[in-house]
Coordinates of C-alpha atoms in Angstrom, one line a residue:
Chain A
X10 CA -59.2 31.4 -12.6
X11 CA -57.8 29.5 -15.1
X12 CA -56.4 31.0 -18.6
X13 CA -54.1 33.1 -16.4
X14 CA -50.4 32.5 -16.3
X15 CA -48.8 32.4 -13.3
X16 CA -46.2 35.4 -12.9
X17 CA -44.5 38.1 -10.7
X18 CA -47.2 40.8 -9.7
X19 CA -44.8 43.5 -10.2
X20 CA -46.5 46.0 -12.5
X21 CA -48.8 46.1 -9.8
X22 CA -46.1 47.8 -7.5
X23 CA -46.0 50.2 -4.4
X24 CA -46.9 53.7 -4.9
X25 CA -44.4 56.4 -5.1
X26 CA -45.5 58.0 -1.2
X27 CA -43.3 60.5 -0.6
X28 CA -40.9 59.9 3.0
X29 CA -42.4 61.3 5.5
X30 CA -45.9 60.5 4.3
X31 CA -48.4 58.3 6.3
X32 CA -47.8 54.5 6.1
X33 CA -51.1 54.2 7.2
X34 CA -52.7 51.0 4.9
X35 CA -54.7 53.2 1.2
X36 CA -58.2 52.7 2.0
X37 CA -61.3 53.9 -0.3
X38 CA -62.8 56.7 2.6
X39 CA -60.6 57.7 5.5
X40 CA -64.1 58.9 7.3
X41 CA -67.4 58.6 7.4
X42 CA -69.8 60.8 4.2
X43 CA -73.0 62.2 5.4
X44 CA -75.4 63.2 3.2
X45 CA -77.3 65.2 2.6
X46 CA -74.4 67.1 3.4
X47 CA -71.6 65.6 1.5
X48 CA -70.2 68.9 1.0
X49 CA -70.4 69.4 -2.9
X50 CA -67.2 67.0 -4.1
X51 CA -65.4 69.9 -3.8
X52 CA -61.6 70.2 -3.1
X53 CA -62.7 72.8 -0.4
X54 CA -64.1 69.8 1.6
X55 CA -61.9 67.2 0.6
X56 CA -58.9 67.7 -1.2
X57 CA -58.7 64.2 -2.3
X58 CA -61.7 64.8 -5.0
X59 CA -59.4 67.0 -6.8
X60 CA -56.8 65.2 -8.8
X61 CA -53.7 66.9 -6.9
X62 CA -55.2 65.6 -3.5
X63 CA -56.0 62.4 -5.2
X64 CA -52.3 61.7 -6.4
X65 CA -50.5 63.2 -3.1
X66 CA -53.1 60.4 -1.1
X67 CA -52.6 57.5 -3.7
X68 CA -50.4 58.0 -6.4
X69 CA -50.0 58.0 -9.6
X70 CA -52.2 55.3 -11.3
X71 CA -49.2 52.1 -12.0
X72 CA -50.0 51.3 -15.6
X73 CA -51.2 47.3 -15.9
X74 CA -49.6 47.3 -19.4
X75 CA -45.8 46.8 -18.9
X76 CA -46.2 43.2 -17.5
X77 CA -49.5 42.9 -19.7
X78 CA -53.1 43.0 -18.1
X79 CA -52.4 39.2 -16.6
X80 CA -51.2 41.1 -13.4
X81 CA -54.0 42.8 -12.8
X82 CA -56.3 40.1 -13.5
X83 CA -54.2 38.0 -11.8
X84 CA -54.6 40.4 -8.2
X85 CA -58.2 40.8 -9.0
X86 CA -59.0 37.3 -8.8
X87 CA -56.1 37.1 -6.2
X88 CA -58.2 39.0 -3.6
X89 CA -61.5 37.4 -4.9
X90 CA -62.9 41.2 -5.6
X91 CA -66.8 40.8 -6.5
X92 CA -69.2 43.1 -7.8
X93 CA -70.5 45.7 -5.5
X94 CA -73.4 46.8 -7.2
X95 CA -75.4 43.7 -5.2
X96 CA -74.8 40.9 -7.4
X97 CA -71.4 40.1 -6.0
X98 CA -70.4 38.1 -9.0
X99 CA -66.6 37.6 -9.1
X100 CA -64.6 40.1 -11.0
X101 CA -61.8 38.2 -12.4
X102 CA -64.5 35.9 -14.3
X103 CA -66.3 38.5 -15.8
X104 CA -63.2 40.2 -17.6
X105 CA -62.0 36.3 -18.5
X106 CA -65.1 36.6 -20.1
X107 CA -64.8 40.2 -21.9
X108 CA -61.3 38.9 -23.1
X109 CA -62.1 35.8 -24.9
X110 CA -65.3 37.0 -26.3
X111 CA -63.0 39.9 -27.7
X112 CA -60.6 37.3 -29.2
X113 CA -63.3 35.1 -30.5
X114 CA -64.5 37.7 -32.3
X115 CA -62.1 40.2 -32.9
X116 CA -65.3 43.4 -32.5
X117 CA -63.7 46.0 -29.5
X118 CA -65.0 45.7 -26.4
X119 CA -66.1 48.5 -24.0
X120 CA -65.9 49.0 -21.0
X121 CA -69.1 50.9 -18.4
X122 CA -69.1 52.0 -15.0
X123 CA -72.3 51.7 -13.5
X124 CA -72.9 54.9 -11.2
X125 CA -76.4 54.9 -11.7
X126 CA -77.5 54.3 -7.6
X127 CA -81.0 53.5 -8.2
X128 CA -81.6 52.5 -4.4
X129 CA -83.1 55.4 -2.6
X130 CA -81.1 54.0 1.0
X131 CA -77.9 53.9 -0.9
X132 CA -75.1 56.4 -0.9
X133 CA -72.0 54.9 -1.4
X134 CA -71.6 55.4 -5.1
X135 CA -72.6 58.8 -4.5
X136 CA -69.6 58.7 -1.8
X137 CA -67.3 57.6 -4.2
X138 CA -68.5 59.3 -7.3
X139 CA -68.1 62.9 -4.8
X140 CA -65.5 62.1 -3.1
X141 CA -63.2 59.7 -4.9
X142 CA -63.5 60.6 -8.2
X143 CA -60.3 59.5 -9.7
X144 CA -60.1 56.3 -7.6
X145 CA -63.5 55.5 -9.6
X146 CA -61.9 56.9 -13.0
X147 CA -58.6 55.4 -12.7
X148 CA -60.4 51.8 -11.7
X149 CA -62.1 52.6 -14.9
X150 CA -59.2 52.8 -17.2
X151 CA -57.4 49.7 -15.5
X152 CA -60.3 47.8 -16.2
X153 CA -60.4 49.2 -19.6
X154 CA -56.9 48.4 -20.0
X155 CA -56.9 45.0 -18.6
X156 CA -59.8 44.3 -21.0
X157 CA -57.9 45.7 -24.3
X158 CA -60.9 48.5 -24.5
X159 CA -60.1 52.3 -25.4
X160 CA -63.3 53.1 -25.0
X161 CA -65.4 53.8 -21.3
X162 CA -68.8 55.2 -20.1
X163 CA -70.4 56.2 -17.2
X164 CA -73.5 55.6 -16.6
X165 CA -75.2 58.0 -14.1
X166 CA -78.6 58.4 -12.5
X167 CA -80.9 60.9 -13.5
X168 CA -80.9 62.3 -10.0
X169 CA -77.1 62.5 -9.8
X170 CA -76.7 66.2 -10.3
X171 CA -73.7 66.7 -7.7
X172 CA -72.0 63.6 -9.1
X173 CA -71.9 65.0 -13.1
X174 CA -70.8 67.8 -11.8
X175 CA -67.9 66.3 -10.0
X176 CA -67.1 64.2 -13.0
X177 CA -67.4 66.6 -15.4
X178 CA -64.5 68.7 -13.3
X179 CA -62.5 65.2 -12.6
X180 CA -62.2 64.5 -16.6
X181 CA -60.9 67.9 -17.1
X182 CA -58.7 67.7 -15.0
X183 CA -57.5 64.4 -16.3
X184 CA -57.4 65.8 -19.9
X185 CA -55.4 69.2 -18.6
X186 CA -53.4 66.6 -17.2
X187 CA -52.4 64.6 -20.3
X188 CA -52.9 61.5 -18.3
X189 CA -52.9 58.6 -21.0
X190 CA -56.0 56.8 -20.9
X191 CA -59.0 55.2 -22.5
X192 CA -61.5 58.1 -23.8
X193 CA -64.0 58.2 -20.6
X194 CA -67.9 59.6 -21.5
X195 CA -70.7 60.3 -19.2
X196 CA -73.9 59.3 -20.2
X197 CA -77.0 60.3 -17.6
X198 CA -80.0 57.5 -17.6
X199 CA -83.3 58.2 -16.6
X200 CA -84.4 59.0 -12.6
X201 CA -85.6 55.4 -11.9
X202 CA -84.8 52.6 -9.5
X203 CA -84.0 50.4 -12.8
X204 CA -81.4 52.6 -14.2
X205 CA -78.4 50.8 -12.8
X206 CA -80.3 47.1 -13.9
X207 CA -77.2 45.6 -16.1
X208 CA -79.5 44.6 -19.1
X209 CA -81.3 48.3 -18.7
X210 CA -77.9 50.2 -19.1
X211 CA -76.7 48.4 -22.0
X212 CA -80.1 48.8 -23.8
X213 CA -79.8 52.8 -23.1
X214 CA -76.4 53.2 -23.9
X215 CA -77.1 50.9 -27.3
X216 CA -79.9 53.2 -28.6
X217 CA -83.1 51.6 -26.8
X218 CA -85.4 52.5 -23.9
X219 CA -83.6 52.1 -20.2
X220 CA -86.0 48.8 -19.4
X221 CA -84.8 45.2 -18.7
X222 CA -83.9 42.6 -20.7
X223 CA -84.4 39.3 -21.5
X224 CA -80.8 37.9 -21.6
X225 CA -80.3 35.6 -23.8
X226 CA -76.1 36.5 -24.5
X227 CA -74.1 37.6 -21.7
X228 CA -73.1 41.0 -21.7
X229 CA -69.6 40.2 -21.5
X230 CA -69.9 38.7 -25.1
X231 CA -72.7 40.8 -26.8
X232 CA -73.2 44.0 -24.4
X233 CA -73.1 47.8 -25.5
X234 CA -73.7 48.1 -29.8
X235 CA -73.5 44.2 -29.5
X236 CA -69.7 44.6 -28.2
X237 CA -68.2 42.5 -25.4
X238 CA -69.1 44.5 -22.5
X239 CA -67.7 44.5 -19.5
X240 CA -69.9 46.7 -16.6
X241 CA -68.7 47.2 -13.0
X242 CA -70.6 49.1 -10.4
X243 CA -68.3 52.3 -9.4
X244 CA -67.1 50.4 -6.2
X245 CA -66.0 47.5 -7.4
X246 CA -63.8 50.1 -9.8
X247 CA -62.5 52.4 -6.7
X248 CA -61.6 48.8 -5.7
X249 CA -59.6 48.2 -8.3
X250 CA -58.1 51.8 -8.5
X251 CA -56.8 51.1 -5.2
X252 CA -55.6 47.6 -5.6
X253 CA -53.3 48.3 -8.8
X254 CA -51.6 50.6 -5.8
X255 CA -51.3 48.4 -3.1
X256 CA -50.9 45.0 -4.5
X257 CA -52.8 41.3 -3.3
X258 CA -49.9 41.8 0.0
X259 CA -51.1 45.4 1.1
X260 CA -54.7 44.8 -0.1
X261 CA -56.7 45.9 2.5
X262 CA -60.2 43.8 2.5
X263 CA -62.7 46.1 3.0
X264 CA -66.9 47.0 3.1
X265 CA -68.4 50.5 2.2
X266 CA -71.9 50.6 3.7
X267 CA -74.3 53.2 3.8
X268 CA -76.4 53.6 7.2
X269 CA -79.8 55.0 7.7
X270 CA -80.1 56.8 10.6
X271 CA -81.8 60.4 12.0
X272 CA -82.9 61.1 8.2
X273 CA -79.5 60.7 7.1
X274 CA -77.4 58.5 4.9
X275 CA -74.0 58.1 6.0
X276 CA -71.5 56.1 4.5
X277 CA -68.3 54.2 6.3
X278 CA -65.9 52.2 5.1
X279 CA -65.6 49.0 7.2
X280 CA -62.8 46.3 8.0
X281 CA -64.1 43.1 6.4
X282 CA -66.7 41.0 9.4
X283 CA -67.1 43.8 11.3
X284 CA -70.8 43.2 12.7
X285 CA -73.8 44.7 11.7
X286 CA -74.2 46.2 15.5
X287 CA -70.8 47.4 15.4
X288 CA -71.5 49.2 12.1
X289 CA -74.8 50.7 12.7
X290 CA -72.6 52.6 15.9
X291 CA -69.7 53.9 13.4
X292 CA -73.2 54.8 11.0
X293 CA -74.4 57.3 14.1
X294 CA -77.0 54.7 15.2
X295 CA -77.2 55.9 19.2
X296 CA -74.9 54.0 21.4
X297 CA -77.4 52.1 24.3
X298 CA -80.2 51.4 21.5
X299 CA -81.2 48.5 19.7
X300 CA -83.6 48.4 16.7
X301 CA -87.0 46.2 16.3
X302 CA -84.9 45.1 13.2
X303 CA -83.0 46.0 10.1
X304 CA -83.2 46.0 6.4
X305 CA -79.8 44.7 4.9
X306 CA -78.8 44.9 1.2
X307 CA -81.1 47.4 0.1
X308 CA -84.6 47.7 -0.6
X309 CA -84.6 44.4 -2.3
X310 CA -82.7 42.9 0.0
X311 CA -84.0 41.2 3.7
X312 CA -85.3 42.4 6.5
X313 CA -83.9 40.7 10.1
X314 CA -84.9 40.9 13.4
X315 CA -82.0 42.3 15.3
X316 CA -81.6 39.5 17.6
X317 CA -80.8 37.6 14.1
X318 CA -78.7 40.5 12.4
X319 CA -77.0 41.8 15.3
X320 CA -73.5 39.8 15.5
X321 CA -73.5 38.7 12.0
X322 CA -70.0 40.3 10.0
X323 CA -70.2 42.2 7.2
X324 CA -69.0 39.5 4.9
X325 CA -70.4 38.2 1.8
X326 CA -69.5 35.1 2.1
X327 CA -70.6 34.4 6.3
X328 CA -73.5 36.6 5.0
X329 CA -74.7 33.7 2.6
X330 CA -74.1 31.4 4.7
X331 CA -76.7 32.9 7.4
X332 CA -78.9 32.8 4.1
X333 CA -78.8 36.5 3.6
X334 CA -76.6 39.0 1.7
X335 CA -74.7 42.8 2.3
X336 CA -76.7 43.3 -1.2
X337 CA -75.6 46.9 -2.2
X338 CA -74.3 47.2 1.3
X339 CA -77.5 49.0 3.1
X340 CA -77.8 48.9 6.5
X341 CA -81.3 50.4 7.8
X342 CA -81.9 49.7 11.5
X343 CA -85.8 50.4 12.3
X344 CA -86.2 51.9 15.8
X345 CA -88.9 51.0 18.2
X346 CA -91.6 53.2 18.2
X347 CA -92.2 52.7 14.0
X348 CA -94.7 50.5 12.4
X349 CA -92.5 47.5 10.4
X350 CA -95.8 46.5 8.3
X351 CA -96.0 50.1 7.6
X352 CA -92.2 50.2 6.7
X353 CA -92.8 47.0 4.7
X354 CA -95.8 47.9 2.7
X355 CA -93.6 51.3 1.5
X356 CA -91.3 49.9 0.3
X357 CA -93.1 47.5 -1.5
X358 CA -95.2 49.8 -3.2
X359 CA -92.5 51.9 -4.5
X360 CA -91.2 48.7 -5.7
X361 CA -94.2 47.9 -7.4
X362 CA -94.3 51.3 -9.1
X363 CA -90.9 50.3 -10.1
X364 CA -91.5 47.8 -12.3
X365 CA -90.7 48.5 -16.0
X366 CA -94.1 47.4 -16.4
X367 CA -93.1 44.6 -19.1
X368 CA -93.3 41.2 -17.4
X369 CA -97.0 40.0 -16.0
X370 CA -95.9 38.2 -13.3
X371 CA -93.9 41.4 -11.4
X372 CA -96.2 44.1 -13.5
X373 CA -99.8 42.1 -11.6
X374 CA -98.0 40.3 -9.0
X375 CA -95.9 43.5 -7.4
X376 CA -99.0 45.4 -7.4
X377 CA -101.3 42.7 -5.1
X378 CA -98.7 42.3 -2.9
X379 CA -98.5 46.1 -2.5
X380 CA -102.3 46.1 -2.4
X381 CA -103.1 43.7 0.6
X382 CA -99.7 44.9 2.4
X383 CA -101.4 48.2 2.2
X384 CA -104.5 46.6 3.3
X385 CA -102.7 45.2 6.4
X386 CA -100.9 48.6 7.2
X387 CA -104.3 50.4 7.4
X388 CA -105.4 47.6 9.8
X389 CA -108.1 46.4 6.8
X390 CA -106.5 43.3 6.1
X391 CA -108.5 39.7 5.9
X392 CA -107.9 36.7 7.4
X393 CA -106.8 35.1 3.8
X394 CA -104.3 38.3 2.9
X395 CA -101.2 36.8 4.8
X396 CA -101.6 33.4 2.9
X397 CA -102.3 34.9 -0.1
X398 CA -99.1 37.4 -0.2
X399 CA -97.0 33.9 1.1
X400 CA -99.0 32.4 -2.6
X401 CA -98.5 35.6 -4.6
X402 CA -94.4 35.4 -3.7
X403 CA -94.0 32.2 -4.7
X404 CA -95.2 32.8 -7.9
X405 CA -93.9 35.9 -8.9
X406 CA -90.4 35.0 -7.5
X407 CA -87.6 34.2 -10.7
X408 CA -90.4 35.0 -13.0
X409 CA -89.1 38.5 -14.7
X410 CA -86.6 39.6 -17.1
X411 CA -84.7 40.6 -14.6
X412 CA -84.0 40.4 -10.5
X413 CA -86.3 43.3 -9.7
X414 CA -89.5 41.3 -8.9
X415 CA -87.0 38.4 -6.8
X416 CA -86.3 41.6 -4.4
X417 CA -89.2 42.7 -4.0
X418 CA -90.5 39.4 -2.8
X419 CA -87.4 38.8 -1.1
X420 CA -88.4 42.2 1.3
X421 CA -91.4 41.8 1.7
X422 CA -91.5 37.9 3.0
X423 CA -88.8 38.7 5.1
X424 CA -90.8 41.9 6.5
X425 CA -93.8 39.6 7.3
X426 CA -91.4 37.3 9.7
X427 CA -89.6 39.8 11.0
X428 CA -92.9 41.6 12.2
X429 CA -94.8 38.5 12.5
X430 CA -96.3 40.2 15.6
X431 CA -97.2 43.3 14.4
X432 CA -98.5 41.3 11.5
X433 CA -100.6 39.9 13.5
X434 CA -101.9 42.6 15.8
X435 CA -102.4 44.6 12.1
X436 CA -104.6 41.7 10.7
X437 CA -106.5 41.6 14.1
X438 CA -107.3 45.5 13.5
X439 CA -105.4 46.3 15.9
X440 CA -102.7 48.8 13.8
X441 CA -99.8 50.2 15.4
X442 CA -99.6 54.1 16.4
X443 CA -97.2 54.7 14.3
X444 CA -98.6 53.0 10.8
X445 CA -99.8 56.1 9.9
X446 CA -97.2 58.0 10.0
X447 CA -95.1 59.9 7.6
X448 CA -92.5 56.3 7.7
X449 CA -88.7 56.2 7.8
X450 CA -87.3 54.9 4.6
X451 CA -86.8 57.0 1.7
X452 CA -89.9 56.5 -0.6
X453 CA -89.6 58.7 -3.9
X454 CA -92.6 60.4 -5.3
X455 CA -94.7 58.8 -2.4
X456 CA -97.6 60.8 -2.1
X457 CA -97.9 62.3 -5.8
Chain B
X17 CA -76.6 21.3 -22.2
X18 CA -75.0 18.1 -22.7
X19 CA -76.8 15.4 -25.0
X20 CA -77.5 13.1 -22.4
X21 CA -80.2 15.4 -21.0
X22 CA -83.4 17.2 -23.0
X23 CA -83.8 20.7 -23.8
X24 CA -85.4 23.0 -20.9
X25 CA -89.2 25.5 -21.7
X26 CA -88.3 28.9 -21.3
X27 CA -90.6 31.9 -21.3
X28 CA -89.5 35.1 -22.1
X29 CA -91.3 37.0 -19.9
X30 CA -91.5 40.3 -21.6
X31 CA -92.5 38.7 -25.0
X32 CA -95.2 37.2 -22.9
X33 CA -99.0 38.7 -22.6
X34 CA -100.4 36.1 -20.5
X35 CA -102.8 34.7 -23.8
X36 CA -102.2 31.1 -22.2
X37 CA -102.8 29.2 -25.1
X38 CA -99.9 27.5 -23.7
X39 CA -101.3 26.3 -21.0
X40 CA -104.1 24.1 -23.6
X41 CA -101.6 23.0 -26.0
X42 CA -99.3 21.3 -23.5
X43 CA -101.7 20.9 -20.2
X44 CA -98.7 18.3 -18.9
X45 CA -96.1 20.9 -18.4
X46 CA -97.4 24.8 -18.4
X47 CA -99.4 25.8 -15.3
X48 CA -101.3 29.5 -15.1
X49 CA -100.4 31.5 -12.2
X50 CA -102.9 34.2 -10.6
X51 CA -102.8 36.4 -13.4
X52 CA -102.3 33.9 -16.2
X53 CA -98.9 33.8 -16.8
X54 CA -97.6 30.4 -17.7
X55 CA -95.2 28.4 -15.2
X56 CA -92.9 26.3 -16.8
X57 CA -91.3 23.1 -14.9
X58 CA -87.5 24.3 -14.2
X59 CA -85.8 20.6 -15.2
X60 CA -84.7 19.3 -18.8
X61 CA -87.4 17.5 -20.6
X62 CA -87.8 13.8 -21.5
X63 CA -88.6 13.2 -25.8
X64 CA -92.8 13.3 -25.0
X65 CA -92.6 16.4 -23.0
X66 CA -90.6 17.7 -25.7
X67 CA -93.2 16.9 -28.3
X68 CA -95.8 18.3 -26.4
X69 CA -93.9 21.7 -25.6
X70 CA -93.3 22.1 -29.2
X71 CA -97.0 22.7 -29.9
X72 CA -96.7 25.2 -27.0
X73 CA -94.3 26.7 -28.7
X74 CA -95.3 26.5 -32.3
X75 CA -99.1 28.3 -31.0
X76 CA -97.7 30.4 -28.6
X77 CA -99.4 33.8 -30.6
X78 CA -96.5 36.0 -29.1
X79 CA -93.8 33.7 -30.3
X80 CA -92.5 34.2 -26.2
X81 CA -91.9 30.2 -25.6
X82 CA -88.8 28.4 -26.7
X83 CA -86.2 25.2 -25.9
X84 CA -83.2 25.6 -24.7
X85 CA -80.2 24.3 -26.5

């Protein structure tokens, strides 16, 4: 990153353990979170979402300011942190970004968490947010602080009821606690798979409707109230949290994934290229097992047979170059014995229904792809509906205001390689036992 | 954008009804998809395709087209 000046890293110093403690390496989750039973954030369950636990475990927060925020920065881009909301865009860059945009133009920046975990396979903000609420909150006021902001929000899911009230506890506690800090607020978006969209949360939290964007400004220049914004999903904050502890030389690389499995999410915290087979074991996938395949990243992200996903390490960066990414880190092997055109045309009509209904291409487009995926699942499919759906992609793919309708295609042409047989027996009439069946993945409001 | 290369057509797509008068006023560069949503080339353009997106532009009755700069 340039702009940064090179200098000692020593505001950015060890924690004050006490002798005697652990010198095991600070990670993010020391084991794995299983919802739905992720035990209520309370101290009770884990004593680390309480803010005593939380500073025995980490710490106090070190303060970026003595040295200045470059440290910070300077460890951020050190360890090349990205965004873990999906997007994996480089940390460092973005708050480069929020910092000259503030000095340009001298208006106070802001800074967001984005808790709002629109992905119905996802639970490792939830993790986090239950768990680790002060990792999350001090992450926030580093950020806020390395930024020059005095000001944060958090933005949180409509469906996020155990999460608010965790946070809601964890700022007290803060405030009884006369930590000095930027003034944190939580703000609660609506229950939709767009609430966490970037452009969405800045229009919400500016007064507008919780819909996409065109952008035309970056939101690091003109985000919430037209202020330079700077918007981190709640890992990439933990993240940071934890690395203003340990320093770029104890930084321990890490993944958080969340793994569907027997009806359950569960989250783990993963050593950087461990491989997907490896995880979905630590995840409670059965030991002696392999799935037909597995969705990665999310329900916008890809599905992969497993003899392609198997050995691949969780990685970002080997993950691109096998032409596929973690995404928001969801790992959702499909057993044998389900129906993946069934699986596929699910998902792809929830994400049709999730469109914010304002571009034509994903509003029209979404919903024919749903349509003769459905069509296919019931074993009604023609001839000209797998050709058509390959058309339909093309042209709806880059063509919204936002990423949404890319993911959906994204799923759903993967899903048709990935089962190309069953795509093939479906078209044929010939649909699988289990295509109509209740289905696997989490779908919400399917039915109604 | 450097001044060596021509400005880019961009649709916002939210602005955007699908009216396709685009499409007739500049036939060269705007193609209809499925549902009648203009696609636009993704490449800068030379000085006559930059004439002709202009009247795409100036008729375009949700004001959803514009040059990049």
């Amino acid at each position: 990153v340039s702009g940064v000046p090179h200098g000692p890293v020593l505001a950015l110093a060890l924690p004050d353990r006490q002798p005697g403690q652990s010198t095991e390496p600070l990670r993010l989750l020391d084991q794995a979170v299983v919802f739905p039973d992720v035990g209520h954030g309370d101290p009770a369950w884990d004593p680390r979402s309480g803010l005593a636990g939380h500073l025995a475990t980490y710490g106090q927060r070190p303060s970026s300011v003595p040295l200045g925020p470059e440290d910070l920065v300077e460890a951020v881009a050190g360890i090349g942190l990205t965004g873990r909301g999906g997007g994996h865009f480089p940390a460092a860059t973005k708050w480069q970004a929020v910092r000259e945009a503030t000095r340009r133009t001298g208006v106070r920046p802001i800074v967001v968490a984005n808790a709002a975990e629109g992905e119905p396979a996802s639970a490792k903000d939830a993790a986090l947010l239950c768990r680790r609420p002060h990792l999350v909150l001090d992450g926030l006021a580093l950020a806020a602080e390395a930024v020059g902001a005095t000001e944060g929000i958090l933005w949180l899911h409509g469906e996020a009821h155990e999460a608010h009230r965790v946070l809601v506890r964890a700022l007290q506690e803060r405030r009884a606690h006369g930590l000095l800090e930027p003034t944190v607020r939580l703000a609660t978006g609506p229950s939709h798979y767009l609430t966490g969209e970037s452009s969405a949360l800045v229009r919400a939290l500016s007064g507008g409707p919780a819909l996409p964007e065109s952008h035309r400004v970056p939101t690091a220049v003109e985000g919430v109230d037209g202020r330079p914004t700077l918007v981190h999903n709640v890992e990439t904050l933990a993240r940071i949290g934890l690395l203003a502890r340990t320093g770029v030389d104890e930084h321990r690389s890490t993944v958080l994934v969340t793994v569907l499995t027997g009806g359950r999410r569960t989250v783990v915290e993963l050593d950087r290229g461990t491989s997907v087979s490896a995880a979905l074991l630590l995840g409670g996938w059965p030991a002696g097992e392999e799935p037909l395949a597995v969705l990665l990243g999310g329900y916008g992200g890809s599905w992969l047979s497993w003899d392609r996903v198997r050995s691949l390490p969780l990685d970002e960066t080997s993950m691109r170059a096998a032409g596929t990414s973690i995404g928001a880190g969801v790992l959702a092997p499909l057993p044998h014995g389900t129906c993946g055109v069934a699986e596929v045309a699910r998902v792809a009509a929830y994400l049709a229904n999730s469109s914010a209904r304002q571009c034509g291409p994903c509003l029209f487009g979404l919903s024919a792809i749903s349509a003769a995926l459905t069509a296919l699942r019931r074993g009604t499919g023609r001839r000209s509906d797998v050709r058509r759906l390959q058309l339909w992609a093309e042209e709806v793919d880059g063509r919204g205001a936002c990423h949404h309708p890319d993911g959906a295609v994204r799923m759903a042409l993967t899903g048709l390689v990935a089962f190309a047989d069953d795509v093939e027996a479906h078209r044929r009439h010939r649909p699988c036992a289990g295509a109509d069946g209740p289905g696997l993945l989490p779908v919400p409001g399917e039915g109604s | 954008v450097s001044a060596t290369q021509g400005p880019r057509l961009l649709v916002d797509p939210v602005a955007c009804d699908g009216v396709g008068m685009c499409a007739h006023l500049a036939e060269n560069l705007v193609r209809l998809d499925t549902w009648g949503y203009p696609i636009v080339p993704l490449r800068d353009l030379d000085p006559a395709e930059v004439r002709s997106a202009g009247r795409a532009i100036t008729g375009c009755p949700r004001r959803a087209l514009r040059l990049s700069r």
